[in-house]
Amino acid sequence: MNMDIPKETLLMLYRNLLTARRIDEKHYEIYSAGGSGMPWLHRGIGQEAVSIAICANLKKDDYFKPCFRMRFCLFAKGLSIKDIIASEIVRDIIKDGGNSFYLNPEYGILGFSGSGGEDAGFYVGAALSAKMRKTDQITVYVNGDGFSNRGSVHEAIVAAVALNLPVVFMIENNQYAMGTRSQNSYKMDDLSDRAKGYGMPGESVDGNDILAIYEVVKKHVKRARSGGGPSLIVAETYRLRGHFEGDPQIYRPKGEVEEWWKKDPLPRYQKKLMDMGLLTDADINRIEAEVKNEINEAAEAALAIPRPSYEDHVKTVIGDL
Amino acid sequence: MVEYAQTLNYVSAIGTAIMEEMRRDERVVAWGQDLVSMRGTFGDAPGMIDEFGGDRIIDTPIIEQAIAQMAVGAALAGSRPIAYIATAGFLSVCFDTLFMKMGAMRQEFSYKGPMPLVIFCRAGVGGGFGADHCTSTEALFMHTPGLKIVMPSTPYDAKGLMKAAIRDDDPVLFIASGPLYFGTKQFVPVEDYIIPLGQADIKREGTDITIVAWSGMIPKALNAAEILSKDNINAEVVDLRTIVPMDIEAVVKSAKKTGRLLIAHDAMKRGGAAAEIAMKINEVAPDVVANLKTPIRRLAAKNLGLPRNRELEAELVPQIPDVIQIVKEMV
Ligand SMILES: Cc1ncc(C[n+]2csc(CCOP(=O)(O)OP(=O)(O)O)c2C)c(N)n1
Ligand SMILES: [Mg+2]
């Protein structure tokens, strides 16, 4: 199957997967050092393949909401790494001339609701608008196994099915919602069975196999773009760290994390490309150095940006203070 | 029975109240996200999860609307549920259930029977976690007629008020103060005690000005009062403790004594609870208002969505210096 994917795409996926990993690690480094302004950190390490594979199938103005802990992967949709890191450490990127990260319709970002899942209708509404405006934009709307249970998400799916909208819904099942195992919420072997109940097709995929996800997403995106209506993809993956950094994780069975580290999507894909003869040790070292350099520069620039000022913040007020 | 410390922090005082009530009345049950799997929601009330977890304390998926709706149904069916919705911001995702059903459904259907349930959540800034996690939303729910609202400021009050909330036959919204969770510990009696809903408490006696506040604003008002006392300004701090029902008599009495009234809250100013209190005292005691030495004033958060930014948060929500400044303007 993989032979159909052009070599440039395969290598782009590798670079982006590696970049995502290093951004996550950079966030951790900045957070651990303290004082950056980052209020908390929910890491996405080990789950990067899903968002990276999605981005590779989207255009800049398609609507895409990744799982909240994976939003840093949006660099793969064209946002600057500097703007992403700067946003996470609460810097004034607008004043710095950057692009708004959390809410930026130009890049198909319609806000990350802090009350999870409450934004489902926004992204379905954007797909409705695209249909009415007769553009070929589509929406990919992803939640974790936890927020996918929210009532607001169900209504948004019903809307997309009823109105035959170009939306690919995804559940990124990393096996946990805070301390709750996804099995305790779903009671089914294959989460994609949920799709049947809504009257749309559904499919599950190994979320740690970037090429598998790439192909499945490609198929569903094509279907949505050509008027085929909504569908569901479930990507099975794993949250390798606590819900947040500092989580004591008393709910985890012993040895589980270690087992999943063995399925880490990054070395897995690296090996695959090497086996395919597309990547040499020298390539790996070169790309690693380039990516590291890019991220270090971005982080340094981000850290140098000042915090948003009170004066700028109050400009958004309606009426008196 | 497990022995437990008598010096408790705020969140453990709440947990202890729930644990004791569960032991006292088997109809008392609790559900919400990760109560059992993560254990920390009720502080470290010892043995609580071991004793009731999985049986009468239950984990749900992330389904806030159902978490709240099930409380209504279970209460009408004879249970006394405590439904946990993590933050007062998330309450807005089950607004209909709180506002129209808990707050008005029994009147709509002329139903005189009980609906004993507690919605337990927290509010308050400090971490830079943004609007959904930190906004104080009590004013929204003050407007619905049938919902009691409890907002304690100390471990002692939190325990006594939680017990009262659980035993109350009306729906109660219990909004804890997140920033106070692991704050000052306090001696909390082991024996059963109740603080009736609707009784304010004078947290500090004074003669020059009355500061009415509740929840996370109380420690700030007390701190300000201490600092002001060095300038010979003696502030009285009245802790409403429950804003529905409201102990307006206590406010009247104090304002009459001091001749000045400041109402302070962490919630936003426009349409906030301070407006209601100011108007209410005007209605029940116009003579007291007429004799005030200076007009009633309010101190509240700016009318702005909370940013995901710790420092800006502190600029938007009143802090100790803001209390001091406005008191000095009034005295
Ligand atoms: C409406 C709402 N309820 C609860 C929370 C608290 N919360 C934050 S993340 C989270 C778990 C989300 O689980 P999942 O969707 O599986 O995403 P993951 O953390 O696994 O990436 C919860 C319950 C919230 N932010 N919003
Ligand atoms: Mg999850």
PDB file of C-alpha atoms in Angstrom, chain A residues 141-263:
ATOM      1  CA  TYR A 141     -12.810  17.256  14.213  1.00  0.00           C
ATOM      2  CA  VAL A 142     -10.892  15.183  16.740  1.00  0.00           C
ATOM      3  CA  ASN A 143     -11.450  14.575  20.413  1.00  0.00           C
ATOM      4  CA  GLY A 144      -9.993  12.169  22.880  1.00  0.00           C
ATOM      5  CA  ASP A 145     -11.882   9.115  24.054  1.00  0.00           C
ATOM      6  CA  GLY A 146     -13.124  11.251  26.937  1.00  0.00           C
ATOM      7  CA  PHE A 147     -14.577  14.382  25.371  1.00  0.00           C
ATOM      8  CA  SER A 148     -16.055  12.309  22.556  1.00  0.00           C
ATOM      9  CA  ASN A 149     -18.742  11.342  25.039  1.00  0.00           C
ATOM     10  CA  ARG A 150     -19.980  14.888  25.547  1.00  0.00           C
ATOM     11  CA  GLY A 151     -23.571  15.706  24.640  1.00  0.00           C
ATOM     12  CA  SER A 152     -22.427  18.625  22.507  1.00  0.00           C
ATOM     13  CA  VAL A 153     -20.332  16.261  20.388  1.00  0.00           C
ATOM     14  CA  HIS A 154     -23.304  13.952  19.821  1.00  0.00           C
ATOM     15  CA  GLU A 155     -25.517  16.805  18.664  1.00  0.00           C
ATOM     16  CA  ALA A 156     -22.841  18.044  16.310  1.00  0.00           C
ATOM     17  CA  ILE A 157     -22.525  14.569  14.776  1.00  0.00           C
ATOM     18  CA  VAL A 158     -26.285  14.339  14.362  1.00  0.00           C
ATOM     19  CA  ALA A 159     -26.220  17.713  12.607  1.00  0.00           C
ATOM     20  CA  ALA A 160     -23.437  16.654  10.250  1.00  0.00           C
ATOM     21  CA  VAL A 161     -25.245  13.417   9.359  1.00  0.00           C
ATOM     22  CA  ALA A 162     -28.650  15.058   8.920  1.00  0.00           C
ATOM     23  CA  LEU A 163     -27.250  17.829   6.738  1.00  0.00           C
ATOM     24  CA  ASN A 164     -24.717  15.616   4.937  1.00  0.00           C
ATOM     25  CA  LEU A 165     -21.787  17.849   5.810  1.00  0.00           C
ATOM     26  CA  PRO A 166     -18.129  17.407   4.869  1.00  0.00           C
ATOM     27  CA  VAL A 167     -16.834  16.405   8.297  1.00  0.00           C
ATOM     28  CA  VAL A 168     -14.471  13.646   9.341  1.00  0.00           C
ATOM     29  CA  PHE A 169     -14.985  12.980  13.025  1.00  0.00           C
ATOM     30  CA  MET A 170     -12.204  11.263  14.877  1.00  0.00           C
ATOM     31  CA  ILE A 171     -11.740   9.742  18.288  1.00  0.00           C
ATOM     32  CA  GLU A 172      -8.119   9.661  19.358  1.00  0.00           C
ATOM     33  CA  ASN A 173      -8.333   6.869  21.872  1.00  0.00           C
ATOM     34  CA  ASN A 174      -5.276   7.178  24.086  1.00  0.00           C
ATOM     35  CA  GLN A 175      -6.933   4.765  26.524  1.00  0.00           C
ATOM     36  CA  TYR A 176      -7.487   7.345  29.267  1.00  0.00           C
ATOM     37  CA  ALA A 177      -9.561  10.391  30.038  1.00  0.00           C
ATOM     38  CA  MET A 178      -7.773  11.769  33.085  1.00  0.00           C
ATOM     39  CA  GLY A 179      -7.901   8.660  35.296  1.00  0.00           C
ATOM     40  CA  THR A 180     -10.799   6.940  33.549  1.00  0.00           C
ATOM     41  CA  ARG A 181      -9.979   4.054  31.223  1.00  0.00           C
ATOM     42  CA  SER A 182     -11.777   4.380  27.925  1.00  0.00           C
ATOM     43  CA  GLN A 183     -13.121   0.829  28.302  1.00  0.00           C
ATOM     44  CA  ASN A 184     -15.049   2.016  31.325  1.00  0.00           C
ATOM     45  CA  SER A 185     -16.902   4.512  29.182  1.00  0.00           C
ATOM     46  CA  TYR A 186     -17.417   2.601  25.934  1.00  0.00           C
ATOM     47  CA  LYS A 187     -18.079  -1.075  26.701  1.00  0.00           C
ATOM     48  CA  MET A 188     -17.255  -2.138  23.143  1.00  0.00           C
ATOM     49  CA  ASP A 189     -14.249  -3.693  21.482  1.00  0.00           C
ATOM     50  CA  ASP A 190     -14.234  -1.437  18.456  1.00  0.00           C
ATOM     51  CA  LEU A 191     -15.126   2.179  19.206  1.00  0.00           C
ATOM     52  CA  SER A 192     -15.815   2.862  15.560  1.00  0.00           C
ATOM     53  CA  ASP A 193     -18.980   0.776  15.949  1.00  0.00           C
ATOM     54  CA  ARG A 194     -20.469   3.950  17.350  1.00  0.00           C
ATOM     55  CA  ALA A 195     -20.633   5.323  13.815  1.00  0.00           C
ATOM     56  CA  LYS A 196     -23.357   2.851  12.866  1.00  0.00           C
ATOM     57  CA  GLY A 197     -25.717   4.317  15.388  1.00  0.00           C
ATOM     58  CA  TYR A 198     -25.405   7.708  13.772  1.00  0.00           C
ATOM     59  CA  GLY A 199     -25.841   6.406  10.255  1.00  0.00           C
ATOM     60  CA  MET A 200     -22.329   7.069   8.998  1.00  0.00           C
ATOM     61  CA  PRO A 201     -19.394   4.806   8.180  1.00  0.00           C
ATOM     62  CA  GLY A 202     -16.718   4.209  10.784  1.00  0.00           C
ATOM     63  CA  GLU A 203     -13.295   2.633  10.836  1.00  0.00           C
ATOM     64  CA  SER A 204     -10.541   2.003  13.357  1.00  0.00           C
ATOM     65  CA  VAL A 205      -6.833   2.356  12.729  1.00  0.00           C
ATOM     66  CA  ASP A 206      -3.568   1.857  14.584  1.00  0.00           C
ATOM     67  CA  GLY A 207      -2.857   5.377  15.806  1.00  0.00           C
ATOM     68  CA  ASN A 208       0.836   4.668  16.233  1.00  0.00           C
ATOM     69  CA  ASP A 209       1.315   3.683  12.599  1.00  0.00           C
ATOM     70  CA  ILE A 210       1.590   6.946  10.742  1.00  0.00           C
ATOM     71  CA  LEU A 211       1.194   5.496   7.262  1.00  0.00           C
ATOM     72  CA  ALA A 212      -1.885   3.529   8.226  1.00  0.00           C
ATOM     73  CA  ILE A 213      -3.489   6.686   9.595  1.00  0.00           C
ATOM     74  CA  TYR A 214      -2.401   8.690   6.592  1.00  0.00           C
ATOM     75  CA  GLU A 215      -4.139   6.318   4.220  1.00  0.00           C
ATOM     76  CA  VAL A 216      -7.332   6.020   6.227  1.00  0.00           C
ATOM     77  CA  VAL A 217      -7.605   9.776   6.698  1.00  0.00           C
ATOM     78  CA  LYS A 218      -6.908  10.319   3.017  1.00  0.00           C
ATOM     79  CA  LYS A 219      -9.802   8.075   2.094  1.00  0.00           C
ATOM     80  CA  HIS A 220     -12.244   9.760   4.460  1.00  0.00           C
ATOM     81  CA  VAL A 221     -11.122  13.260   3.535  1.00  0.00           C
ATOM     82  CA  LYS A 222     -11.630  12.451  -0.127  1.00  0.00           C
ATOM     83  CA  ARG A 223     -15.083  11.151   0.634  1.00  0.00           C
ATOM     84  CA  ALA A 224     -16.014  14.286   2.591  1.00  0.00           C
ATOM     85  CA  ARG A 225     -14.609  16.611  -0.040  1.00  0.00           C
ATOM     86  CA  SER A 226     -16.576  14.961  -2.788  1.00  0.00           C
ATOM     87  CA  GLY A 227     -19.906  15.322  -0.986  1.00  0.00           C
ATOM     88  CA  GLY A 228     -20.003  11.863   0.554  1.00  0.00           C
ATOM     89  CA  GLY A 229     -20.907  13.200   3.994  1.00  0.00           C
ATOM     90  CA  PRO A 230     -19.517  12.648   7.459  1.00  0.00           C
ATOM     91  CA  SER A 231     -17.694   9.617   8.790  1.00  0.00           C
ATOM     92  CA  LEU A 232     -15.794   8.468  11.864  1.00  0.00           C
ATOM     93  CA  ILE A 233     -12.219   7.316  12.319  1.00  0.00           C
ATOM     94  CA  VAL A 234     -10.967   5.898  15.594  1.00  0.00           C
ATOM     95  CA  ALA A 235      -7.204   6.043  16.109  1.00  0.00           C
ATOM     96  CA  GLU A 236      -5.984   3.695  18.828  1.00  0.00           C
ATOM     97  CA  THR A 237      -2.995   5.109  20.645  1.00  0.00           C
ATOM     98  CA  TYR A 238      -1.718   5.689  24.188  1.00  0.00           C
ATOM     99  CA  ARG A 239      -1.067   8.559  26.579  1.00  0.00           C
ATOM    100  CA  LEU A 240       2.502   7.873  27.661  1.00  0.00           C
ATOM    101  CA  ARG A 241       2.590  10.582  30.339  1.00  0.00           C
ATOM    102  CA  GLY A 242       0.175  11.587  33.090  1.00  0.00           C
ATOM    103  CA  HIS A 243      -2.939  13.568  32.290  1.00  0.00           C
ATOM    104  CA  PHE A 244      -0.892  16.609  33.256  1.00  0.00           C
ATOM    105  CA  GLU A 245       2.738  16.875  34.320  1.00  0.00           C
ATOM    106  CA  GLY A 246       2.681  16.122  38.029  1.00  0.00           C
ATOM    107  CA  ASP A 247      -0.192  13.623  37.832  1.00  0.00           C
ATOM    108  CA  PRO A 248       0.632  10.764  40.277  1.00  0.00           C
ATOM    109  CA  GLN A 249      -1.174   8.319  37.938  1.00  0.00           C
ATOM    110  CA  ILE A 250      -2.440   5.998  40.643  1.00  0.00           C
ATOM    111  CA  TYR A 251      -4.922   4.552  38.156  1.00  0.00           C
ATOM    112  CA  ARG A 252      -2.335   2.930  35.843  1.00  0.00           C
ATOM    113  CA  PRO A 253      -1.698  -0.801  35.871  1.00  0.00           C
ATOM    114  CA  LYS A 254       1.973  -1.670  36.323  1.00  0.00           C
ATOM    115  CA  GLY A 255       3.948  -2.210  33.166  1.00  0.00           C
ATOM    116  CA  GLU A 256       1.348  -0.765  30.821  1.00  0.00           C
ATOM    117  CA  VAL A 257       3.332   2.355  29.951  1.00  0.00           C
ATOM    118  CA  GLU A 258       6.447   0.300  29.236  1.00  0.00           C
ATOM    119  CA  GLU A 259       4.505  -1.934  26.847  1.00  0.00           C
ATOM    120  CA  TRP A 260       3.258   1.077  24.893  1.00  0.00           C
ATOM    121  CA  TRP A 261       6.682   2.704  24.688  1.00  0.00           C
ATOM    122  CA  LYS A 262       7.579  -0.302  22.532  1.00  0.00           C
ATOM    123  CA  LYS A 263       4.940   0.888  20.043  1.00  0.00           C
TER     124      LYS A 263
END
